Coordinates of C-alpha atoms in Angstrom, one line a residue:
X1 CA -3.5 7.0 -34.8
X2 CA -6.9 5.3 -34.9
X3 CA -10.2 7.0 -33.8
X4 CA -11.3 5.6 -30.4
X5 CA -15.0 4.7 -29.9
X6 CA -17.0 7.0 -27.6
X7 CA -16.7 4.5 -24.8
X8 CA -14.0 1.9 -24.4
X9 CA -15.2 -1.5 -23.3
X10 CA -13.0 -3.5 -21.0
X11 CA -13.5 -7.2 -20.1
X12 CA -13.2 -7.5 -16.3
X13 CA -10.7 -10.2 -15.3
X14 CA -10.9 -11.3 -18.9
X15 CA -14.6 -12.1 -19.2
X16 CA -15.5 -13.1 -15.6
X17 CA -19.2 -13.5 -16.3
X18 CA -18.8 -16.4 -18.7
X19 CA -15.4 -17.9 -17.9
X20 CA -13.2 -18.4 -14.8
X21 CA -11.8 -15.0 -13.9
X22 CA -8.1 -14.2 -14.6
X23 CA -7.6 -17.3 -16.8
X24 CA -6.4 -17.8 -20.3
X25 CA -10.0 -19.0 -21.2
X26 CA -11.4 -15.7 -20.0
X27 CA -8.8 -13.7 -21.8
X28 CA -9.6 -15.6 -25.0
X29 CA -13.3 -14.8 -24.7
X30 CA -12.5 -11.1 -24.2
X31 CA -10.2 -11.1 -27.2
X32 CA -13.0 -12.2 -29.5
X33 CA -15.7 -10.2 -27.8
X34 CA -15.3 -6.8 -29.6
X35 CA -14.0 -5.2 -26.4
X36 CA -11.0 -2.9 -26.8
X37 CA -9.2 -4.2 -23.6
X38 CA -9.3 -6.9 -21.0
X39 CA -8.3 -6.4 -17.4
X40 CA -6.3 -8.8 -15.2
X41 CA -5.0 -8.7 -11.6
X42 CA -1.3 -9.3 -11.0
X43 CA 0.4 -10.6 -7.9
X44 CA 3.9 -12.1 -7.2
X45 CA 4.5 -15.7 -6.1
X46 CA 6.8 -16.5 -3.2
X47 CA 9.6 -16.8 -5.7
X48 CA 8.9 -13.6 -7.5
X49 CA 6.9 -14.8 -10.5
X50 CA 4.1 -12.4 -11.7
X51 CA 0.8 -14.3 -12.1
X52 CA -2.8 -13.4 -12.7
X53 CA -5.0 -13.7 -9.6
X54 CA -7.5 -11.5 -7.8
X55 CA -8.0 -12.8 -4.2
X56 CA -5.6 -12.6 -1.3
X57 CA -6.0 -16.4 -0.8
X58 CA -6.6 -19.3 -3.2
X59 CA -9.7 -20.6 -1.3
X60 CA -12.5 -19.2 -3.4
X61 CA -11.4 -20.0 -6.9
X62 CA -9.1 -23.0 -6.7
X63 CA -8.9 -26.5 -5.3
X64 CA -6.1 -25.5 -2.8
X65 CA -8.0 -27.2 0.1
X66 CA -7.5 -30.6 -1.7
X67 CA -4.0 -30.0 -3.1
X68 CA -2.6 -28.2 0.0
X69 CA -4.9 -29.1 2.9
X70 CA -4.7 -26.4 5.6
X71 CA -3.1 -23.8 3.3
X72 CA -6.2 -22.7 1.3
X73 CA -6.6 -19.6 3.4
X74 CA -2.9 -18.7 3.4
X75 CA -1.8 -15.7 1.3
X76 CA -1.7 -16.7 -2.4
X77 CA 1.6 -14.9 -2.5
X78 CA 3.1 -17.4 0.0
X79 CA 2.9 -20.2 -2.7
X80 CA 5.7 -20.7 -5.2
X81 CA 5.0 -20.6 -8.9
X82 CA 5.4 -24.4 -9.1
X83 CA 2.9 -24.8 -6.3
X84 CA 0.4 -22.4 -8.0
X85 CA 0.7 -24.5 -11.1
X86 CA -0.7 -27.5 -9.3
X87 CA -4.0 -25.7 -8.6
X88 CA -7.1 -26.0 -10.7
X89 CA -8.7 -22.6 -11.0
X90 CA -11.4 -23.5 -13.5
X91 CA -13.6 -26.1 -11.8
X92 CA -14.9 -23.7 -9.2
X93 CA -16.6 -21.8 -12.0
X94 CA -17.7 -24.8 -14.1
X95 CA -16.8 -28.4 -14.8
X96 CA -16.3 -27.3 -18.4
X97 CA -13.2 -25.5 -17.3
X98 CA -11.7 -28.3 -15.2
X99 CA -7.9 -28.2 -15.4
X100 CA -7.6 -24.4 -16.1
X101 CA -4.4 -23.2 -14.5
X102 CA -3.4 -19.9 -13.0
X103 CA -1.8 -17.9 -15.8
X104 CA 1.7 -16.3 -15.8
X105 CA 1.6 -12.6 -16.5
X106 CA 3.0 -13.2 -19.9
X107 CA 0.1 -15.5 -20.9
X108 CA -2.0 -12.3 -21.1
X109 CA 0.1 -10.8 -23.9
X110 CA 0.3 -14.1 -25.6
X111 CA -3.5 -14.1 -25.9
X112 CA -3.8 -10.3 -26.6
X113 CA -1.2 -10.1 -29.4
X114 CA -2.4 -7.4 -31.8
X115 CA -6.1 -8.1 -31.2
X116 CA -6.8 -6.4 -27.9
X117 CA -5.2 -4.2 -25.3
X118 CA -4.5 -5.1 -21.6
X119 CA -5.4 -3.3 -18.4
X120 CA -2.9 -4.4 -15.7
X121 CA -4.2 -4.0 -12.2
X122 CA -1.4 -4.3 -9.6
X123 CA -3.2 -6.1 -6.8
X124 CA -2.2 -5.7 -3.1
X125 CA 1.3 -4.4 -3.7
X126 CA 2.1 -4.7 0.0
X127 CA 2.0 -8.5 -0.3
X128 CA 4.0 -8.4 -3.5
X129 CA 6.9 -6.1 -2.7
X130 CA 8.8 -5.0 -5.8
X131 CA 6.0 -5.8 -8.2
X132 CA 6.1 -2.4 -9.9
X133 CA 9.7 -3.0 -10.9
X134 CA 8.9 -6.5 -12.2
X135 CA 6.0 -5.3 -14.3
X136 CA 8.1 -2.5 -15.8
X137 CA 10.9 -5.0 -16.6
X138 CA 8.4 -7.3 -18.4
X139 CA 6.9 -4.4 -20.3
X140 CA 10.3 -3.2 -21.4
X141 CA 12.1 -6.5 -22.1
X142 CA 9.5 -8.5 -23.9
X143 CA 8.9 -7.4 -27.5
X144 CA 5.2 -8.5 -27.3
X145 CA 4.6 -6.1 -24.3
X146 CA 6.8 -3.5 -25.9
X147 CA 4.5 -3.5 -29.0
X148 CA 1.4 -3.0 -26.9
X149 CA 2.9 -0.2 -24.9
X150 CA 4.1 1.5 -28.1
X151 CA 0.6 1.2 -29.6
X152 CA -1.1 2.7 -26.5
X153 CA -2.8 -0.6 -25.6
X154 CA -1.5 -0.9 -22.1
X155 CA -2.7 0.8 -18.9
X156 CA -1.7 0.1 -15.3
X157 CA -4.1 0.6 -12.5
X158 CA -4.6 0.0 -8.8
X159 CA -6.1 1.2 -5.6
X160 CA -2.8 1.8 -3.8
X161 CA -1.8 5.4 -4.6
X162 CA 1.8 4.9 -3.3
X163 CA 2.2 1.9 -5.7
X164 CA 0.8 3.9 -8.6
X165 CA 3.2 6.8 -7.9
X166 CA 6.1 4.4 -7.7
X167 CA 5.1 3.0 -11.1
X168 CA 4.7 6.5 -12.6
X169 CA 8.3 7.3 -11.6
X170 CA 9.6 4.0 -13.1
X171 CA 7.6 4.1 -16.3
X172 CA 6.2 7.6 -17.1
X173 CA 5.4 6.4 -20.6
X174 CA 2.7 4.0 -19.5
X175 CA -0.8 5.4 -18.8
X176 CA -2.0 5.1 -15.2
X177 CA -5.4 4.8 -13.6
X178 CA -6.1 5.5 -10.0
X179 CA -8.9 3.2 -8.7
X180 CA -11.2 4.5 -6.1
X181 CA -14.5 3.3 -4.6
X182 CA -16.1 6.7 -4.9
X183 CA -14.9 9.8 -6.7
X184 CA -13.0 11.9 -4.1
X185 CA -13.0 15.7 -3.5
X186 CA -11.3 18.2 -5.9
X187 CA -8.1 18.4 -3.8
X188 CA -7.5 14.7 -3.9
X189 CA -8.3 14.6 -7.6
X190 CA -5.7 17.3 -8.2
X191 CA -3.1 15.1 -6.4
X192 CA -4.1 12.2 -8.6
X193 CA -3.6 14.2 -11.7
X194 CA 0.1 14.6 -10.9
X195 CA 0.8 10.9 -11.6
X196 CA -2.3 9.4 -13.3
X197 CA -4.5 10.2 -16.3
X198 CA -7.6 8.4 -15.3
X199 CA -9.8 7.8 -12.3
X200 CA -11.7 4.5 -12.1
X201 CA -14.7 4.4 -9.8
X202 CA -17.4 2.0 -8.8
X203 CA -20.3 2.9 -11.0
X204 CA -22.9 2.6 -8.2
X205 CA -22.2 6.0 -6.7
X206 CA -21.3 7.9 -9.8
X207 CA -23.3 11.1 -10.6
X208 CA -23.0 14.2 -12.8
X209 CA -21.2 16.2 -10.0
X210 CA -18.6 13.5 -9.6
X211 CA -17.9 13.3 -13.3
X212 CA -17.6 17.1 -13.4
X213 CA -15.0 17.0 -10.6
X214 CA -13.0 14.4 -12.5
X215 CA -13.2 16.4 -15.7
X216 CA -12.2 19.7 -13.9
X217 CA -9.1 17.9 -12.7
X218 CA -8.1 17.1 -16.3
X219 CA -8.7 13.4 -15.7
X220 CA -10.5 10.7 -17.7
X221 CA -13.4 8.8 -16.1
X222 CA -13.6 5.1 -16.0
X223 CA -16.1 2.8 -14.2
X224 CA -16.3 -0.7 -12.9
X225 CA -18.0 -3.3 -12.9
X226 CA -21.1 -2.6 -15.0
X227 CA -23.2 -5.8 -15.6
X228 CA -26.8 -4.6 -15.9
X229 CA -28.2 -3.0 -19.0
X230 CA -29.7 -0.1 -17.1
X231 CA -26.4 0.7 -15.4
X232 CA -24.6 0.5 -18.8
X233 CA -27.1 3.0 -20.2
X234 CA -26.6 5.3 -17.2
X235 CA -22.8 5.3 -17.6
X236 CA -23.2 6.1 -21.3
X237 CA -25.5 9.0 -20.4
X238 CA -23.0 10.3 -17.9
X239 CA -20.3 10.3 -20.7
X240 CA -17.7 8.1 -19.0
X241 CA -14.7 7.2 -21.1
X242 CA -14.3 3.5 -20.2
X243 CA -16.8 0.8 -19.0
X244 CA -15.5 -2.4 -17.4
X245 CA -17.8 -5.4 -17.4
X246 CA -17.9 -9.1 -16.7
X247 CA -19.8 -9.5 -20.0
X248 CA -17.9 -7.9 -22.8
X249 CA -19.5 -10.1 -25.4
X250 CA -23.0 -9.2 -24.5
X251 CA -22.4 -5.4 -24.3
X252 CA -20.3 -5.3 -27.4
X253 CA -23.1 -7.0 -29.4
X254 CA -25.9 -4.9 -27.9
X255 CA -24.1 -1.6 -28.3
X256 CA -21.7 -1.8 -31.3
X257 CA -22.1 1.9 -32.2
X258 CA -21.5 3.0 -28.6
X259 CA -18.4 1.0 -27.8
X260 CA -17.0 0.5 -31.3
X261 CA -14.8 -2.5 -32.3
X262 CA -11.4 -1.0 -33.0
X263 CA -8.6 -1.0 -30.4
X264 CA -7.7 2.6 -29.5
X265 CA -4.1 3.5 -30.0
X266 CA -2.1 6.7 -29.3

């Protein structure tokens, strides 16, 4: 069992400040950044393939308007995996990433290997029915995912409490995080503590009283998405456990003693 740094650093959507979000390129930046984890969003294609993508439609981050005119605002989950692979998801960020493709879920573990852990956000489970079962199947059947789970380097998270509870029943061995916009009241936190070990809140509204409520419920405190130095310092002062940022390289270099460089394992 290794000693975890005081604050775990998580690369948001890989390293979304310096590479196209939810791409292999972003995951690779995060892997070499000194962060302990990177986060990705997972949805299901129309034919049931898990893939890394944040938005409900492909309009913002891909060239879907060119490849599939008139479908760019359709649900991204209405596209088959083969169709998704025809899209360029790098050029909208920078011409240097032209040709970057939407990753398969398993591309994340191929990048991570033994160098970094992975936060798996189940995105919009209503539009990806059965996604919890599929993620559990991948975590249990692929030796690469199995190794990360065994070493305590996987956490599943999401805003949808019902989805998180389904996942908790399916895979009680995998740590869970309930995402919220603001830290809720003590009664709600008590319910969350029955299936999750962490609460992840927007950093903007976090204060001492909110952190105290989370601690009183026996939960860990995570925050997203911290990109300014003053906000990072405020989160450190509040004593949060995890800090998610679009710029893991920058914060890892600026605060090596605060975030450490070893991956935490159970």
